[in-house]
mmCIF file of C-alpha atoms in Angstrom:
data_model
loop_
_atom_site.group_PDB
_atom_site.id
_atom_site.type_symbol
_atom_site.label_atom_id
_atom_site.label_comp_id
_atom_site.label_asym_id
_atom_site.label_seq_id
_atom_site.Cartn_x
_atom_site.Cartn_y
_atom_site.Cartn_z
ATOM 1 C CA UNK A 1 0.000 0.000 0.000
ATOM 2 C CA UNK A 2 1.587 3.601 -1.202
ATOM 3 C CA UNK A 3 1.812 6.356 1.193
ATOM 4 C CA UNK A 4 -1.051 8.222 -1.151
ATOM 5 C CA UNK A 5 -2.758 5.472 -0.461
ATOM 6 C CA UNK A 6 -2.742 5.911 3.365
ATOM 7 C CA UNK A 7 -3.056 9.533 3.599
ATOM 8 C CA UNK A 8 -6.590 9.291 2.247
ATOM 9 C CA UNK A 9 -7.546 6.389 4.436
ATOM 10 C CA UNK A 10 -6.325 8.067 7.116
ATOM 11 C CA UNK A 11 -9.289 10.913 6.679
ATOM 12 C CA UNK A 12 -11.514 12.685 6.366
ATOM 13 C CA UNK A 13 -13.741 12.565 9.535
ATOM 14 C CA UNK A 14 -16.500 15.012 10.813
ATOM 15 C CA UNK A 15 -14.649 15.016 14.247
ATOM 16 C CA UNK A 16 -11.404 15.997 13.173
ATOM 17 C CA UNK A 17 -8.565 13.288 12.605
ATOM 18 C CA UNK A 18 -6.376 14.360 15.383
ATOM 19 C CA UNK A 19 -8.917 12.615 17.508
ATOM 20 C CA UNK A 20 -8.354 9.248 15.917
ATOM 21 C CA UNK A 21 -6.150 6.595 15.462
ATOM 22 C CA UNK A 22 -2.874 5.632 17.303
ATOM 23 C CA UNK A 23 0.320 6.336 16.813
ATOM 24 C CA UNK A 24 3.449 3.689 15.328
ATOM 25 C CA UNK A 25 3.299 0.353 17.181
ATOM 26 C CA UNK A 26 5.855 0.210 19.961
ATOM 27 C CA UNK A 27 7.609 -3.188 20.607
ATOM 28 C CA UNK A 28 8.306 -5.843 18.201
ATOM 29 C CA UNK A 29 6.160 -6.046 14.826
ATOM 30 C CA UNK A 30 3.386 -9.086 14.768
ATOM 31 C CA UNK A 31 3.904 -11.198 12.270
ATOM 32 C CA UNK A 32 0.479 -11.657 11.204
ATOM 33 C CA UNK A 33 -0.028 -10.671 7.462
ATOM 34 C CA UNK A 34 -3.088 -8.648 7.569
ATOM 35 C CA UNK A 35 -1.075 -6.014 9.489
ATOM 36 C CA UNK A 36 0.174 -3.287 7.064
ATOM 37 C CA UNK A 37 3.473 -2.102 7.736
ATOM 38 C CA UNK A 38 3.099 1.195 6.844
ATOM 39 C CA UNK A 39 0.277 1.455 9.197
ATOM 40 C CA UNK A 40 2.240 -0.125 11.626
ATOM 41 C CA UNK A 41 5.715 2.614 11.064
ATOM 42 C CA UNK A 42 3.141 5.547 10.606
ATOM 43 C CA UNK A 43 0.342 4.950 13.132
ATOM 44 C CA UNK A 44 -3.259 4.144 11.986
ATOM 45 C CA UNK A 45 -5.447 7.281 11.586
ATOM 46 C CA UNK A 46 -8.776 6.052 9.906
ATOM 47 C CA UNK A 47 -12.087 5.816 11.608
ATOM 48 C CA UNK A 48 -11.876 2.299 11.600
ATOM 49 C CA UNK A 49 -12.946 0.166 15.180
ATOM 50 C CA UNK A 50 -9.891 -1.164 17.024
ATOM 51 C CA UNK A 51 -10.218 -4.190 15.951
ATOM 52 C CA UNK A 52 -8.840 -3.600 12.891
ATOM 53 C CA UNK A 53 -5.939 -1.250 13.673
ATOM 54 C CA UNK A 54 -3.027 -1.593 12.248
ATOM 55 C CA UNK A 55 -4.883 -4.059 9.689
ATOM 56 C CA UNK A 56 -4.614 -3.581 5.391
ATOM 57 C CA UNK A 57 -7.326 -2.086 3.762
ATOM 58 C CA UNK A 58 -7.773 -6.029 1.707
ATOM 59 C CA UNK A 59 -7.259 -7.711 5.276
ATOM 60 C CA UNK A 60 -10.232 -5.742 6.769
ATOM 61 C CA UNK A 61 -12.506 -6.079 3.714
ATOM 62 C CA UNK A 62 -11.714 -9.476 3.596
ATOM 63 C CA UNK A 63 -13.012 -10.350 7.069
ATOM 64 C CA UNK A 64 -16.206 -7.926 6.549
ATOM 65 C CA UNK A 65 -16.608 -9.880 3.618
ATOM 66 C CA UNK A 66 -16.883 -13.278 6.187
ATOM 67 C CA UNK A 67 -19.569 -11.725 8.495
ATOM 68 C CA UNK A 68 -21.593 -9.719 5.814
ATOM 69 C CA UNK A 69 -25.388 -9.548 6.473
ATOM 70 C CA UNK A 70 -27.856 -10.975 3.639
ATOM 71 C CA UNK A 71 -29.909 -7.449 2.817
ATOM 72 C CA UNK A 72 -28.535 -5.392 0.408
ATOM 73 C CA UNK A 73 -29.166 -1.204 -0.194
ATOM 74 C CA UNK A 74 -30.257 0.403 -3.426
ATOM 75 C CA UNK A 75 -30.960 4.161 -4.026
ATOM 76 C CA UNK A 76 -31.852 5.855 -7.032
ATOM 77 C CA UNK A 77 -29.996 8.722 -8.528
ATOM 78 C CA UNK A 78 -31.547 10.385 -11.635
ATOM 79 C CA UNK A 79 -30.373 13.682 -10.220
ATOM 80 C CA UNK A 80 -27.261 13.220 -8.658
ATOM 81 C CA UNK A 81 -28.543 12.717 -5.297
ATOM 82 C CA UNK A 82 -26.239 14.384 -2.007
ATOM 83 C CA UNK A 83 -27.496 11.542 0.771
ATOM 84 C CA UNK A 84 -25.775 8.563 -1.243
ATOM 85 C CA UNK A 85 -22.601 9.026 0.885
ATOM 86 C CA UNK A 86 -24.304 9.296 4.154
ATOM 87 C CA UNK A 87 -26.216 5.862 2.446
ATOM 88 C CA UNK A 88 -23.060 3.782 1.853
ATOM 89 C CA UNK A 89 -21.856 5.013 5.038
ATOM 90 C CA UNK A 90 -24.567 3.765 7.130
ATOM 91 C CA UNK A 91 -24.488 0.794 4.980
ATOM 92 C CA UNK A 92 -21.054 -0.108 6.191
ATOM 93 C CA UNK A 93 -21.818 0.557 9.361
ATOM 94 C CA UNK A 94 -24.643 -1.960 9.601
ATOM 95 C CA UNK A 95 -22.430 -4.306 7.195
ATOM 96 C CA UNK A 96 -25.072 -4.259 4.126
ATOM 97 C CA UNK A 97 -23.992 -6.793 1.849
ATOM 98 C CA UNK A 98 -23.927 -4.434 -1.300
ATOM 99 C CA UNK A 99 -25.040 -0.904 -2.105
ATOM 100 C CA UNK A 100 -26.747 -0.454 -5.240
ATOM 101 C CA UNK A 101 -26.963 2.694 -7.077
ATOM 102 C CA UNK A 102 -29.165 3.362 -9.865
ATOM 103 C CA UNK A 103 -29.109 6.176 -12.281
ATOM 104 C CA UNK A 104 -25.926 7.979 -12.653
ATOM 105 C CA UNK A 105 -23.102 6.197 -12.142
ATOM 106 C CA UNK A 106 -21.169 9.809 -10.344
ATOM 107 C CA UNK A 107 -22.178 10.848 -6.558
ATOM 108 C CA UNK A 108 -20.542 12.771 -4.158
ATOM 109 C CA UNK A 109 -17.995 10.996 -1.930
ATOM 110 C CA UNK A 110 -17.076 12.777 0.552
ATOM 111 C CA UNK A 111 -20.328 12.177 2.991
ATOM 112 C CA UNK A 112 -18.965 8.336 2.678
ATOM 113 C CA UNK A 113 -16.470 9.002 4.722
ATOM 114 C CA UNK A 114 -14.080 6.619 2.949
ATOM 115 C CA UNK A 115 -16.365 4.149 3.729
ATOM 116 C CA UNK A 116 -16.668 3.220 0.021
ATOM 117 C CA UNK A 117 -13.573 1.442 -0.282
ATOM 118 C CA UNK A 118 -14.690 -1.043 2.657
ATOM 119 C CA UNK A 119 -17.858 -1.453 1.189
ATOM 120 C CA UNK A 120 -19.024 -3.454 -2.184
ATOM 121 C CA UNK A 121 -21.021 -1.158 -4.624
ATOM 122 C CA UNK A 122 -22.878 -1.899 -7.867
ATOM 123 C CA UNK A 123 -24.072 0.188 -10.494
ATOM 124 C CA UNK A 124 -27.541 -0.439 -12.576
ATOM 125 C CA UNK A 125 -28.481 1.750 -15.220
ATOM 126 C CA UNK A 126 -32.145 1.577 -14.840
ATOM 127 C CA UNK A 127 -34.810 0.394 -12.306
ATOM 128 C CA UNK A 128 -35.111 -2.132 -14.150
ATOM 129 C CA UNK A 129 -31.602 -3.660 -14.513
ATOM 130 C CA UNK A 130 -31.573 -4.125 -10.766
ATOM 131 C CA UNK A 131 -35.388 -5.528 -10.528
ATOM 132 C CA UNK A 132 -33.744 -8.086 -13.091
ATOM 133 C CA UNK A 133 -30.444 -8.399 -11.043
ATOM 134 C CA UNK A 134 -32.638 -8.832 -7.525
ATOM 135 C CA UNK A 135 -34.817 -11.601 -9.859
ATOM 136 C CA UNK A 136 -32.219 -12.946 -10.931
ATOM 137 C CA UNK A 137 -30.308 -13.898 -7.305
ATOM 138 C CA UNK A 138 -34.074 -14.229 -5.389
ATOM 139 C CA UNK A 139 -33.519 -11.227 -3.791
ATOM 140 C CA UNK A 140 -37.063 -9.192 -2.753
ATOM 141 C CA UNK A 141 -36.840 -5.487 -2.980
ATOM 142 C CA UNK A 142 -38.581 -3.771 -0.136
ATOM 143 C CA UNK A 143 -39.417 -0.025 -0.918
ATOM 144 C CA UNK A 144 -39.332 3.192 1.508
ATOM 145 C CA UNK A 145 -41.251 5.298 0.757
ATOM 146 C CA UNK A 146 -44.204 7.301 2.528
ATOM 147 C CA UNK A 147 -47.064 6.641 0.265
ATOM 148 C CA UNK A 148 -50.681 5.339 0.003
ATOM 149 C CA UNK A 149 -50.986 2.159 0.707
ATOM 150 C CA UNK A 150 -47.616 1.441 2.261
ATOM 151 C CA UNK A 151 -46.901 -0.918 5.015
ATOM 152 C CA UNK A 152 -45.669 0.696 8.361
ATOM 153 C CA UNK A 153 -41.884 0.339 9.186
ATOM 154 C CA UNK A 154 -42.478 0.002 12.742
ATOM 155 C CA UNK A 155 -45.010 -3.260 12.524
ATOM 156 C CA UNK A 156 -44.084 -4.974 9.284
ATOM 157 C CA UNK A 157 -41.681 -8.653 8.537
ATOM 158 C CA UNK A 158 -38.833 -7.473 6.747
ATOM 159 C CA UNK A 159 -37.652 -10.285 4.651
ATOM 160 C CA UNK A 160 -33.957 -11.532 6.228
ATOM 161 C CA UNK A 161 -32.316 -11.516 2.715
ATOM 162 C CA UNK A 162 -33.764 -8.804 0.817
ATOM 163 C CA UNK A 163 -32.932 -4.909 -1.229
ATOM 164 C CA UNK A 164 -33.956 -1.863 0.926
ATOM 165 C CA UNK A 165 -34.824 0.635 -1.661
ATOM 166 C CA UNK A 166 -34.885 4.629 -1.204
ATOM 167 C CA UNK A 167 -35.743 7.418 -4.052
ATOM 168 C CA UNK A 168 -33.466 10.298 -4.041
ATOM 169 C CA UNK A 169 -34.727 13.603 -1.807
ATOM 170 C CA UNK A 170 -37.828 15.274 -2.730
ATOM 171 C CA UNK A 171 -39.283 13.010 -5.134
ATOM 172 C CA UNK A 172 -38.871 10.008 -3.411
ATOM 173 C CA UNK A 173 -38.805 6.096 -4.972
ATOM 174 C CA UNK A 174 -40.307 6.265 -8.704
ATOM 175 C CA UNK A 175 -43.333 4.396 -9.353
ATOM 176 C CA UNK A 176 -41.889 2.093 -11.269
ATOM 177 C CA UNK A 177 -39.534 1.224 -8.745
ATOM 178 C CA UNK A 178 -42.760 0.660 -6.157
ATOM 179 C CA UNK A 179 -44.655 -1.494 -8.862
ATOM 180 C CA UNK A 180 -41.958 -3.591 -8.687
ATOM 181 C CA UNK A 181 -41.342 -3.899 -4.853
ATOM 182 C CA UNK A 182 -42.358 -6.810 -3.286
ATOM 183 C CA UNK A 183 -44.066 -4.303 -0.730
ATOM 184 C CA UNK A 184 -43.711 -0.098 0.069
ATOM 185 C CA UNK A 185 -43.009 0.349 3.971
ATOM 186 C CA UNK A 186 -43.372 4.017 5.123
ATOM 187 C CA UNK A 187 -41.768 5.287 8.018
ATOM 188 C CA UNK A 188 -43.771 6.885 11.165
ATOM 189 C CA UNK A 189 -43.504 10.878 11.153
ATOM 190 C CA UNK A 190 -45.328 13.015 13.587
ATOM 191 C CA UNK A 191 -43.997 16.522 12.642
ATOM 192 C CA UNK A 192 -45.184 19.222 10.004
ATOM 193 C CA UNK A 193 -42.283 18.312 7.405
ATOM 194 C CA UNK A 194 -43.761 16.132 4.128
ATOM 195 C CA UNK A 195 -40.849 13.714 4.507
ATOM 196 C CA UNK A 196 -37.429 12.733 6.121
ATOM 197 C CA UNK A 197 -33.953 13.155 4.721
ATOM 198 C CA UNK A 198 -33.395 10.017 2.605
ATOM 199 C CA UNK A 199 -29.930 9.071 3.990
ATOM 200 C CA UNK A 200 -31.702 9.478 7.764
ATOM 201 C CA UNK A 201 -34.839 7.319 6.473
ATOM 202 C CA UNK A 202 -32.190 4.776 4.932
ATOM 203 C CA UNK A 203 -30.605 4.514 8.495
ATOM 204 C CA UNK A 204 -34.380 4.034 10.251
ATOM 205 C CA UNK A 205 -34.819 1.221 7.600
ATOM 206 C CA UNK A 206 -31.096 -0.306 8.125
ATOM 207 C CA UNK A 207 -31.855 -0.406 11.959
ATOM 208 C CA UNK A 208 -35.049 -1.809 11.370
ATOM 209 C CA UNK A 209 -33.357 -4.780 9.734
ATOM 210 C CA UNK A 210 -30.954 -5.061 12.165
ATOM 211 C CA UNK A 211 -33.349 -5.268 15.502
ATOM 212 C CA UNK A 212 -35.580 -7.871 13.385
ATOM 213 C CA UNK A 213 -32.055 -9.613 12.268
ATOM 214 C CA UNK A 214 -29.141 -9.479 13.346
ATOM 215 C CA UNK A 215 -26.836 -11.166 15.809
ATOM 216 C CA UNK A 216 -26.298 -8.567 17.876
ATOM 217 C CA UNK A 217 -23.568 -10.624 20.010
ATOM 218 C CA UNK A 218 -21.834 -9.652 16.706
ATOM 219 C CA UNK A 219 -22.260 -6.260 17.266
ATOM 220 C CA UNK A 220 -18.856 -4.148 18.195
#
């Protein structure tokens, strides 16, 4: 791994960088090949759990890769949506097994936190082309959305292995998309606002899997 290479793992974070990390490892080096030794001359900066200090960038995928959970994200992104950072971020952070993005193939990066390079990410063109991938590997999409008809959050049986689906802000997940959702959940509001911010609605939904889920003796 270059030095470029470790400068921009080592940040950005929204709490400044200085306040993570530790510093070069004192004593004698482990021997244990998913250890990088730059990482381990330099000190480990990223906003990474300690568990993986010190660890490659492959090493740690690698082992996410072994405890993955079965539901998968999608968003859609016909207008170059801002929230698909926060998205893939919260994704990793509840260990989604993929993020898909549909629309344009460019977002923003920076609200990912570098999270994107620990976290698998597929691009379909249309609605469509992931319907067909999600047919294709058995895979029921589950919309959210808050619309007529929809199925609340709070009180419905999200399937284990399944695609959580969001629209981009303002217009929300296209009809199309909902036709061809297995179901639409909508997600409890009791304010004056019309809707939620879609990368805070994807977190509700992510946690929502996770408490129905997940092994939470897993859990960091």
């Amino acid at each position: 791994m270059s030095n470029s290479s470790n400068e921009e793992l080592r940040g950005p974070t929204e709490w400044n960088e200085g306040r993570h990390g530790v510093g070069p490892w004192e004593g004698q080096w482990p021997e244990d090949p998913r250890y990088d030794p730059e990482f381990l001359r330099d000190g480990d900066r990223r906003n990474v759990v300690d568990a993986y200090r010190y660890w490659s960038l492959d090493a740690v995928v690698e082992d996410l890769d072994q405890r993955r959970h079965p539901f998968h994200v999608a968003i859609e992104n016909f207008e170059n949506d801002m929230n698909i950072g926060t998205v893939v971020r919260t994704a990793n952070a509840f260990l989604a097994r993929e993020v898909h993005i549909v629309g344009r193939k460019r977002w923003n990066r920076r609200g990912a936190m570098v999270t994107d390079r620990y976290q698998h990410i597929r691009h379909h063109e249309t609605v469509a082309d992931l319907m067909e991938w999600a047919a294709a590997e058995g895979i029921p999409v589950v919309a959210i959305d808050n619309t007529p008809g929809s199925v609340p959050l709070e009180t419905a049986e999200i399937p284990r292995e399944c695609v959580l689906l969001f629209g981009q802000e303002g217009p929300g997940v296209t009809e199309a998309a909902q036709q061809a959702s297995v179901m639409t959940c909508s997600i409890a509001q009791f304010g004056s606002t019309r809707s939620i911010n879609a990368g805070v609605a994807a977190g509700i939904a992510m946690h929502a899997w996770v408490r129905q889920h997940a092994d939470l003796s897993q859990a960091w």
